[in-house]
């Protein structure tokens, strides 16, 4: 269908002797030739399966299309960052496509200039729907422990982009009943509304949020109001065994407002490329109260009964928008938008007893990320963060994290990945622990096999993406990996553990919010009598 649409537009542009005679097909670099405006905007939304492809026109595909409610044209139109008559901006088209691809109910999205007619650029917006009604059952096994869940979700109610989810989770730590509703365009506006109600065997969760985000790089204002509470029992581990339990009761609320001048051009390179930056300021108020109490009668169990921080804050975010599009990186055969520009966010708050806090402290948050793509075969990604409460002594509950990933692309199907993850804690609150084992990164060892205030983990993985595409429903990949890591306390020497293994990766390609199913066999190289000779790990993750 989309090929027919493109041919029709081109054919009309070439017809002589009528108004279309002034039209010419779009070519790269055409936006630099003259002042252009946006002309007609055509939206083409395809169903879950394309009946023009024989492999997608079987009975199961036809039934799925008949039962599926397609995304409405108005839903796609409301997310466009351009409209007819506005100045043409190629970056606005690329950003619109990235924003559309973030939606779980869409499988694909492209925004393409098609032709120029008397200084106006006609644009084609093409999207493909995902199957958004999800009755599901998930099973996971890691570190010798099982968990499973039942889920019923509609992630595109009536084709309007709203989502309603009901989930039942059964894990070694707790059973959960979760109800979640999300409306990305409340009453047809840019306001988002989210609420979550959760009933656990050891407590409950209640969250409500209204927000108007920076929905584009050029958005000038944003705001958010958020409040909620959580109750749960936190297990404290030592060598994989539960040695203590704490009742945790937290309440939080925040109010914030943000401003920005939008995209600012820093300079233009010799080849005409504009280097841009975005600076955003936020100010607000944060309220956090955490009550701790012993859930057991363990000796010397005397946690701080209450911590309350109530403070104003100021936040600054610096962005250098630079993106690349790749496939077969963390997903399979889907376009992935990878940010390789600088991104820095810092927040500082002032908690004092005069504002109701239990102590005076400076609340600190900082995040930085950057990517490098020096050649078609190489990609590097760095993410770092620091959080904590600075008082007269040092940084309390201070947590510093750093993750560095390197990718080498032998071919479209063959990828090598090396990663390092480092975490360091300082004066951690009693209910916070840094753990290692199982799905936390050392797959050959039981969950929470090591604990401490420091953690280091290094992984190498050879990935292979198969061409096998059964019923056009799922993609399959394989991985061979090796892990090295340790968790230890400050002042101690790390006890390094190693494992090797192999596994399968399976992801549904037509299902909204599809997870990558990991099925791994991992073999510990530092085995003891306390653990099995291998671990069978099944988990659902957001990435490969």
PDB file of N, CA and C in Angstrom, residues 357-440:
ATOM      1  N   UNK A 357      12.243  18.666  57.488  1.00  0.00           N
ATOM      2  CA  UNK A 357      13.121  17.508  57.351  1.00  0.00           C
ATOM      3  C   UNK A 357      13.639  17.073  58.718  1.00  0.00           C
ATOM      4  N   UNK A 358      13.975  15.790  58.822  1.00  0.00           N
ATOM      5  CA  UNK A 358      14.514  15.288  60.082  1.00  0.00           C
ATOM      6  C   UNK A 358      15.968  15.694  60.273  1.00  0.00           C
ATOM      7  N   UNK A 359      16.628  16.195  59.239  1.00  0.00           N
ATOM      8  CA  UNK A 359      18.009  16.653  59.355  1.00  0.00           C
ATOM      9  C   UNK A 359      18.304  17.629  58.222  1.00  0.00           C
ATOM     10  N   UNK A 360      19.358  18.383  58.362  1.00  0.00           N
ATOM     11  CA  UNK A 360      19.807  19.279  57.304  1.00  0.00           C
ATOM     12  C   UNK A 360      20.689  18.495  56.337  1.00  0.00           C
ATOM     13  N   UNK A 361      20.414  18.623  55.044  1.00  0.00           N
ATOM     14  CA  UNK A 361      21.214  17.917  54.036  1.00  0.00           C
ATOM     15  C   UNK A 361      21.026  18.578  52.684  1.00  0.00           C
ATOM     16  N   UNK A 362      22.039  18.446  51.859  1.00  0.00           N
ATOM     17  CA  UNK A 362      21.952  18.870  50.464  1.00  0.00           C
ATOM     18  C   UNK A 362      21.678  17.638  49.615  1.00  0.00           C
ATOM     19  N   UNK A 363      20.577  17.659  48.894  1.00  0.00           N
ATOM     20  CA  UNK A 363      20.166  16.506  48.086  1.00  0.00           C
ATOM     21  C   UNK A 363      20.778  16.651  46.695  1.00  0.00           C
ATOM     22  N   UNK A 364      21.524  15.649  46.285  1.00  0.00           N
ATOM     23  CA  UNK A 364      22.271  15.721  45.032  1.00  0.00           C
ATOM     24  C   UNK A 364      21.853  14.619  44.074  1.00  0.00           C
ATOM     25  N   UNK A 365      21.700  14.984  42.804  1.00  0.00           N
ATOM     26  CA  UNK A 365      21.492  14.021  41.729  1.00  0.00           C
ATOM     27  C   UNK A 365      22.250  14.502  40.504  1.00  0.00           C
ATOM     28  N   UNK A 366      22.891  13.586  39.802  1.00  0.00           N
ATOM     29  CA  UNK A 366      23.575  13.933  38.555  1.00  0.00           C
ATOM     30  C   UNK A 366      23.594  12.720  37.645  1.00  0.00           C
ATOM     31  N   UNK A 367      23.355  12.951  36.352  1.00  0.00           N
ATOM     32  CA  UNK A 367      23.402  11.893  35.348  1.00  0.00           C
ATOM     33  C   UNK A 367      24.130  12.419  34.121  1.00  0.00           C
ATOM     34  N   UNK A 368      24.926  11.556  33.519  1.00  0.00           N
ATOM     35  CA  UNK A 368      25.607  11.933  32.274  1.00  0.00           C
ATOM     36  C   UNK A 368      25.647  10.718  31.356  1.00  0.00           C
ATOM     37  N   UNK A 369      25.405  10.948  30.070  1.00  0.00           N
ATOM     38  CA  UNK A 369      25.497   9.875  29.086  1.00  0.00           C
ATOM     39  C   UNK A 369      26.069  10.424  27.790  1.00  0.00           C
ATOM     40  N   UNK A 370      26.739   9.546  27.064  1.00  0.00           N
ATOM     41  CA  UNK A 370      27.362   9.931  25.800  1.00  0.00           C
ATOM     42  C   UNK A 370      27.576   8.683  24.976  1.00  0.00           C
ATOM     43  N   UNK A 371      27.529   8.846  23.664  1.00  0.00           N
ATOM     44  CA  UNK A 371      27.802   7.749  22.754  1.00  0.00           C
ATOM     45  C   UNK A 371      28.856   8.130  21.746  1.00  0.00           C
ATOM     46  N   UNK A 372      29.515   7.114  21.192  1.00  0.00           N
ATOM     47  CA  UNK A 372      30.521   7.319  20.157  1.00  0.00           C
ATOM     48  C   UNK A 372      30.264   6.345  19.021  1.00  0.00           C
ATOM     49  N   UNK A 373      30.312   6.850  17.803  1.00  0.00           N
ATOM     50  CA  UNK A 373      30.090   6.015  16.620  1.00  0.00           C
ATOM     51  C   UNK A 373      31.141   6.380  15.575  1.00  0.00           C
ATOM     52  N   UNK A 374      32.410   6.041  15.859  1.00  0.00           N
ATOM     53  CA  UNK A 374      33.495   6.486  14.970  1.00  0.00           C
ATOM     54  C   UNK A 374      33.467   5.853  13.586  1.00  0.00           C
ATOM     55  N   UNK A 375      32.836   4.696  13.470  1.00  0.00           N
ATOM     56  CA  UNK A 375      32.741   4.030  12.167  1.00  0.00           C
ATOM     57  C   UNK A 375      31.473   3.199  12.136  1.00  0.00           C
ATOM     58  N   UNK A 376      31.166   2.659  10.964  1.00  0.00           N
ATOM     59  CA  UNK A 376      29.954   1.847  10.827  1.00  0.00           C
ATOM     60  C   UNK A 376      30.022   0.576  11.664  1.00  0.00           C
ATOM     61  N   UNK A 377      31.212   0.140  12.045  1.00  0.00           N
ATOM     62  CA  UNK A 377      31.374  -1.134  12.752  1.00  0.00           C
ATOM     63  C   UNK A 377      31.506  -0.987  14.256  1.00  0.00           C
ATOM     64  N   UNK A 378      31.640   0.227  14.766  1.00  0.00           N
ATOM     65  CA  UNK A 378      31.964   0.435  16.174  1.00  0.00           C
ATOM     66  C   UNK A 378      30.973   1.400  16.815  1.00  0.00           C
ATOM     67  N   UNK A 379      30.539   1.051  18.037  1.00  0.00           N
ATOM     68  CA  UNK A 379      29.668   1.926  18.819  1.00  0.00           C
ATOM     69  C   UNK A 379      30.042   1.792  20.288  1.00  0.00           C
ATOM     70  N   UNK A 380      30.129   2.924  20.983  1.00  0.00           N
ATOM     71  CA  UNK A 380      30.354   2.927  22.422  1.00  0.00           C
ATOM     72  C   UNK A 380      29.288   3.739  23.119  1.00  0.00           C
ATOM     73  N   UNK A 381      28.828   3.275  24.283  1.00  0.00           N
ATOM     74  CA  UNK A 381      27.788   3.957  25.047  1.00  0.00           C
ATOM     75  C   UNK A 381      28.218   4.039  26.509  1.00  0.00           C
ATOM     76  N   UNK A 382      28.109   5.230  27.082  1.00  0.00           N
ATOM     77  CA  UNK A 382      28.480   5.456  28.477  1.00  0.00           C
ATOM     78  C   UNK A 382      27.309   6.080  29.222  1.00  0.00           C
ATOM     79  N   UNK A 383      27.006   5.527  30.421  1.00  0.00           N
ATOM     80  CA  UNK A 383      25.991   6.097  31.307  1.00  0.00           C
ATOM     81  C   UNK A 383      26.563   6.150  32.721  1.00  0.00           C
ATOM     82  N   UNK A 384      26.439   7.296  33.372  1.00  0.00           N
ATOM     83  CA  UNK A 384      26.906   7.448  34.743  1.00  0.00           C
ATOM     84  C   UNK A 384      25.856   8.201  35.557  1.00  0.00           C
ATOM     85  N   UNK A 385      25.864   7.988  36.869  1.00  0.00           N
ATOM     86  CA  UNK A 385      24.935   8.709  37.740  1.00  0.00           C
ATOM     87  C   UNK A 385      25.476   8.719  39.159  1.00  0.00           C
ATOM     88  N   UNK A 386      25.090   9.757  39.916  1.00  0.00           N
ATOM     89  CA  UNK A 386      25.432   9.886  41.331  1.00  0.00           C
ATOM     90  C   UNK A 386      24.220  10.454  42.046  1.00  0.00           C
ATOM     91  N   UNK A 387      23.837   9.851  43.182  1.00  0.00           N
ATOM     92  CA  UNK A 387      22.753  10.364  44.010  1.00  0.00           C
ATOM     93  C   UNK A 387      23.161  10.260  45.475  1.00  0.00           C
ATOM     94  N   UNK A 388      22.538  11.085  46.314  1.00  0.00           N
ATOM     95  CA  UNK A 388      22.816  10.993  47.736  1.00  0.00           C
ATOM     96  C   UNK A 388      22.410  12.248  48.483  1.00  0.00           C
ATOM     97  N   UNK A 389      22.596  12.199  49.821  1.00  0.00           N
ATOM     98  CA  UNK A 389      22.258  13.289  50.722  1.00  0.00           C
ATOM     99  C   UNK A 389      23.542  13.728  51.439  1.00  0.00           C
ATOM    100  N   UNK A 390      24.038  14.895  51.115  1.00  0.00           N
ATOM    101  CA  UNK A 390      25.288  15.385  51.698  1.00  0.00           C
ATOM    102  C   UNK A 390      24.994  16.112  53.006  1.00  0.00           C
ATOM    103  N   UNK A 391      25.579  15.612  54.110  1.00  0.00           N
ATOM    104  CA  UNK A 391      25.460  16.286  55.395  1.00  0.00           C
ATOM    105  C   UNK A 391      26.852  16.673  55.882  1.00  0.00           C
ATOM    106  N   UNK A 392      26.986  16.972  57.175  1.00  0.00           N
ATOM    107  CA  UNK A 392      28.265  17.423  57.714  1.00  0.00           C
ATOM    108  C   UNK A 392      29.325  16.334  57.678  1.00  0.00           C
ATOM    109  N   UNK A 393      28.913  15.078  57.656  1.00  0.00           N
ATOM    110  CA  UNK A 393      29.884  13.981  57.677  1.00  0.00           C
ATOM    111  C   UNK A 393      30.374  13.626  56.274  1.00  0.00           C
ATOM    112  N   UNK A 394      29.452  13.197  55.428  1.00  0.00           N
ATOM    113  CA  UNK A 394      29.810  12.789  54.067  1.00  0.00           C
ATOM    114  C   UNK A 394      28.512  12.622  53.285  1.00  0.00           C
ATOM    115  N   UNK A 395      28.561  11.832  52.236  1.00  0.00           N
ATOM    116  CA  UNK A 395      27.382  11.590  51.411  1.00  0.00           C
ATOM    117  C   UNK A 395      26.638  10.375  51.950  1.00  0.00           C
ATOM    118  N   UNK A 396      25.426  10.589  52.491  1.00  0.00           N
ATOM    119  CA  UNK A 396      24.617   9.500  53.028  1.00  0.00           C
ATOM    120  C   UNK A 396      23.750   8.906  51.930  1.00  0.00           C
ATOM    121  N   UNK A 397      23.627   7.583  51.965  1.00  0.00           N
ATOM    122  CA  UNK A 397      22.925   6.836  50.917  1.00  0.00           C
ATOM    123  C   UNK A 397      23.434   7.238  49.533  1.00  0.00           C
ATOM    124  N   UNK A 398      24.729   7.487  49.474  1.00  0.00           N
ATOM    125  CA  UNK A 398      25.341   7.856  48.207  1.00  0.00           C
ATOM    126  C   UNK A 398      25.535   6.639  47.318  1.00  0.00           C
ATOM    127  N   UNK A 399      25.095   6.748  46.075  1.00  0.00           N
ATOM    128  CA  UNK A 399      25.224   5.651  45.119  1.00  0.00           C
ATOM    129  C   UNK A 399      25.768   6.214  43.815  1.00  0.00           C
ATOM    130  N   UNK A 400      26.914   5.723  43.403  1.00  0.00           N
ATOM    131  CA  UNK A 400      27.522   6.113  42.129  1.00  0.00           C
ATOM    132  C   UNK A 400      27.501   4.913  41.191  1.00  0.00           C
ATOM    133  N   UNK A 401      27.065   5.128  39.956  1.00  0.00           N
ATOM    134  CA  UNK A 401      26.971   4.049  38.981  1.00  0.00           C
ATOM    135  C   UNK A 401      27.654   4.474  37.681  1.00  0.00           C
ATOM    136  N   UNK A 402      28.225   3.501  37.004  1.00  0.00           N
ATOM    137  CA  UNK A 402      28.805   3.739  35.683  1.00  0.00           C
ATOM    138  C   UNK A 402      28.674   2.469  34.853  1.00  0.00           C
ATOM    139  N   UNK A 403      28.187   2.619  33.639  1.00  0.00           N
ATOM    140  CA  UNK A 403      28.061   1.482  32.709  1.00  0.00           C
ATOM    141  C   UNK A 403      28.664   1.891  31.371  1.00  0.00           C
ATOM    142  N   UNK A 404      29.583   1.091  30.884  1.00  0.00           N
ATOM    143  CA  UNK A 404      30.223   1.332  29.589  1.00  0.00           C
ATOM    144  C   UNK A 404      30.016   0.105  28.721  1.00  0.00           C
ATOM    145  N   UNK A 405      29.464   0.322  27.527  1.00  0.00           N
ATOM    146  CA  UNK A 405      29.221  -0.762  26.580  1.00  0.00           C
ATOM    147  C   UNK A 405      29.960  -0.475  25.281  1.00  0.00           C
ATOM    148  N   UNK A 406      30.551  -1.518  24.721  1.00  0.00           N
ATOM    149  CA  UNK A 406      31.184  -1.411  23.419  1.00  0.00           C
ATOM    150  C   UNK A 406      30.647  -2.467  22.475  1.00  0.00           C
ATOM    151  N   UNK A 407      30.328  -2.069  21.248  1.00  0.00           N
ATOM    152  CA  UNK A 407      29.756  -2.968  20.251  1.00  0.00           C
ATOM    153  C   UNK A 407      30.668  -2.986  19.024  1.00  0.00           C
ATOM    154  N   UNK A 408      30.896  -4.190  18.514  1.00  0.00           N
ATOM    155  CA  UNK A 408      31.593  -4.327  17.231  1.00  0.00           C
ATOM    156  C   UNK A 408      30.693  -5.137  16.305  1.00  0.00           C
ATOM    157  N   UNK A 409      30.409  -4.573  15.126  1.00  0.00           N
ATOM    158  CA  UNK A 409      29.464  -5.178  14.187  1.00  0.00           C
ATOM    159  C   UNK A 409      30.248  -5.888  13.078  1.00  0.00           C
ATOM    160  N   UNK A 410      30.342  -7.209  13.196  1.00  0.00           N
ATOM    161  CA  UNK A 410      30.977  -7.986  12.132  1.00  0.00           C
ATOM    162  C   UNK A 410      30.107  -7.972  10.873  1.00  0.00           C
ATOM    163  N   UNK A 411      28.795  -8.057  11.087  1.00  0.00           N
ATOM    164  CA  UNK A 411      27.836  -8.046   9.981  1.00  0.00           C
ATOM    165  C   UNK A 411      26.473  -7.691  10.560  1.00  0.00           C
ATOM    166  N   UNK A 412      25.461  -7.700   9.713  1.00  0.00           N
ATOM    167  CA  UNK A 412      24.110  -7.404  10.188  1.00  0.00           C
ATOM    168  C   UNK A 412      23.655  -8.409  11.226  1.00  0.00           C
ATOM    169  N   UNK A 413      24.135  -9.648  11.141  1.00  0.00           N
ATOM    170  CA  UNK A 413      23.660 -10.707  12.018  1.00  0.00           C
ATOM    171  C   UNK A 413      24.642 -11.081  13.124  1.00  0.00           C
ATOM    172  N   UNK A 414      25.871 -10.611  13.036  1.00  0.00           N
ATOM    173  CA  UNK A 414      26.919 -11.057  13.941  1.00  0.00           C
ATOM    174  C   UNK A 414      27.478  -9.857  14.704  1.00  0.00           C
ATOM    175  N   UNK A 415      27.268  -9.816  16.036  1.00  0.00           N
ATOM    176  CA  UNK A 415      27.673  -8.668  16.839  1.00  0.00           C
ATOM    177  C   UNK A 415      28.442  -9.138  18.078  1.00  0.00           C
ATOM    178  N   UNK A 416      29.496  -8.394  18.431  1.00  0.00           N
ATOM    179  CA  UNK A 416      30.252  -8.655  19.660  1.00  0.00           C
ATOM    180  C   UNK A 416      30.016  -7.498  20.622  1.00  0.00           C
ATOM    181  N   UNK A 417      29.775  -7.828  21.907  1.00  0.00           N
ATOM    182  CA  UNK A 417      29.461  -6.812  22.913  1.00  0.00           C
ATOM    183  C   UNK A 417      30.348  -7.042  24.131  1.00  0.00           C
ATOM    184  N   UNK A 418      30.936  -5.970  24.621  1.00  0.00           N
ATOM    185  CA  UNK A 418      31.676  -6.003  25.886  1.00  0.00           C
ATOM    186  C   UNK A 418      31.132  -4.887  26.770  1.00  0.00           C
ATOM    187  N   UNK A 419      30.923  -5.181  28.051  1.00  0.00           N
ATOM    188  CA  UNK A 419      30.355  -4.173  28.941  1.00  0.00           C
ATOM    189  C   UNK A 419      30.982  -4.271  30.326  1.00  0.00           C
ATOM    190  N   UNK A 420      31.011  -3.120  30.994  1.00  0.00           N
ATOM    191  CA  UNK A 420      31.485  -3.032  32.374  1.00  0.00           C
ATOM    192  C   UNK A 420      30.477  -2.222  33.165  1.00  0.00           C
ATOM    193  N   UNK A 421      30.123  -2.711  34.354  1.00  0.00           N
ATOM    194  CA  UNK A 421      29.173  -2.032  35.225  1.00  0.00           C
ATOM    195  C   UNK A 421      29.782  -1.917  36.613  1.00  0.00           C
ATOM    196  N   UNK A 422      29.853  -0.696  37.135  1.00  0.00           N
ATOM    197  CA  UNK A 422      30.444  -0.430  38.439  1.00  0.00           C
ATOM    198  C   UNK A 422      29.438   0.328  39.300  1.00  0.00           C
ATOM    199  N   UNK A 423      29.295  -0.091  40.555  1.00  0.00           N
ATOM    200  CA  UNK A 423      28.422   0.574  41.515  1.00  0.00           C
ATOM    201  C   UNK A 423      29.178   0.711  42.833  1.00  0.00           C
ATOM    202  N   UNK A 424      29.090   1.906  43.435  1.00  0.00           N
ATOM    203  CA  UNK A 424      29.727   2.132  44.724  1.00  0.00           C
ATOM    204  C   UNK A 424      28.734   2.856  45.626  1.00  0.00           C
ATOM    205  N   UNK A 425      28.550   2.329  46.833  1.00  0.00           N
ATOM    206  CA  UNK A 425      27.637   2.935  47.797  1.00  0.00           C
ATOM    207  C   UNK A 425      28.379   3.471  49.006  1.00  0.00           C
ATOM    208  N   UNK A 426      27.799   4.478  49.643  1.00  0.00           N
ATOM    209  CA  UNK A 426      28.409   5.080  50.827  1.00  0.00           C
ATOM    210  C   UNK A 426      27.327   5.389  51.853  1.00  0.00           C
ATOM    211  N   UNK A 427      27.478   4.842  53.059  1.00  0.00           N
ATOM    212  CA  UNK A 427      26.524   5.045  54.147  1.00  0.00           C
ATOM    213  C   UNK A 427      25.099   4.753  53.676  1.00  0.00           C
ATOM    214  N   UNK A 428      24.913   3.576  53.111  1.00  0.00           N
ATOM    215  CA  UNK A 428      23.616   3.204  52.555  1.00  0.00           C
ATOM    216  C   UNK A 428      22.569   3.093  53.661  1.00  0.00           C
ATOM    217  N   UNK A 429      21.325   3.496  53.323  1.00  0.00           N
ATOM    218  CA  UNK A 429      20.225   3.298  54.255  1.00  0.00           C
ATOM    219  C   UNK A 429      20.061   1.801  54.518  1.00  0.00           C
ATOM    220  N   UNK A 430      19.463   1.473  55.654  1.00  0.00           N
ATOM    221  CA  UNK A 430      19.399   0.076  56.097  1.00  0.00           C
ATOM    222  C   UNK A 430      18.680  -0.840  55.110  1.00  0.00           C
ATOM    223  N   UNK A 431      17.721  -0.322  54.357  1.00  0.00           N
ATOM    224  CA  UNK A 431      16.958  -1.185  53.453  1.00  0.00           C
ATOM    225  C   UNK A 431      17.557  -1.238  52.047  1.00  0.00           C
ATOM    226  N   UNK A 432      18.716  -0.609  51.845  1.00  0.00           N
ATOM    227  CA  UNK A 432      19.379  -0.646  50.544  1.00  0.00           C
ATOM    228  C   UNK A 432      20.574  -1.581  50.590  1.00  0.00           C
ATOM    229  N   UNK A 433      20.662  -2.458  49.603  1.00  0.00           N
ATOM    230  CA  UNK A 433      21.798  -3.350  49.454  1.00  0.00           C
ATOM    231  C   UNK A 433      22.204  -3.421  47.993  1.00  0.00           C
ATOM    232  N   UNK A 434      23.480  -3.634  47.766  1.00  0.00           N
ATOM    233  CA  UNK A 434      23.993  -3.889  46.426  1.00  0.00           C
ATOM    234  C   UNK A 434      24.265  -5.379  46.332  1.00  0.00           C
ATOM    235  N   UNK A 435      23.618  -6.050  45.381  1.00  0.00           N
ATOM    236  CA  UNK A 435      23.689  -7.505  45.300  1.00  0.00           C
ATOM    237  C   UNK A 435      24.214  -7.927  43.937  1.00  0.00           C
ATOM    238  N   UNK A 436      24.677  -9.170  43.865  1.00  0.00           N
ATOM    239  CA  UNK A 436      25.197  -9.730  42.630  1.00  0.00           C
ATOM    240  C   UNK A 436      24.845 -11.209  42.571  1.00  0.00           C
ATOM    241  N   UNK A 437      24.403 -11.645  41.391  1.00  0.00           N
ATOM    242  CA  UNK A 437      24.045 -13.043  41.199  1.00  0.00           C
ATOM    243  C   UNK A 437      22.743 -13.180  40.448  1.00  0.00           C
ATOM    244  N   UNK A 438      22.620 -14.220  39.639  1.00  0.00           N
ATOM    245  CA  UNK A 438      21.390 -14.412  38.880  1.00  0.00           C
ATOM    246  C   UNK A 438      21.215 -13.333  37.832  1.00  0.00           C
ATOM    247  N   UNK A 439      20.026 -12.801  37.720  1.00  0.00           N
ATOM    248  CA  UNK A 439      19.736 -11.819  36.686  1.00  0.00           C
ATOM    249  C   UNK A 439      20.346 -10.451  36.977  1.00  0.00           C
ATOM    250  N   UNK A 440      20.970 -10.248  38.143  1.00  0.00           N
ATOM    251  CA  UNK A 440      21.682  -9.001  38.397  1.00  0.00           C
ATOM    252  C   UNK A 440      23.036  -8.977  37.703  1.00  0.00           C
TER     253      UNK A 440
END
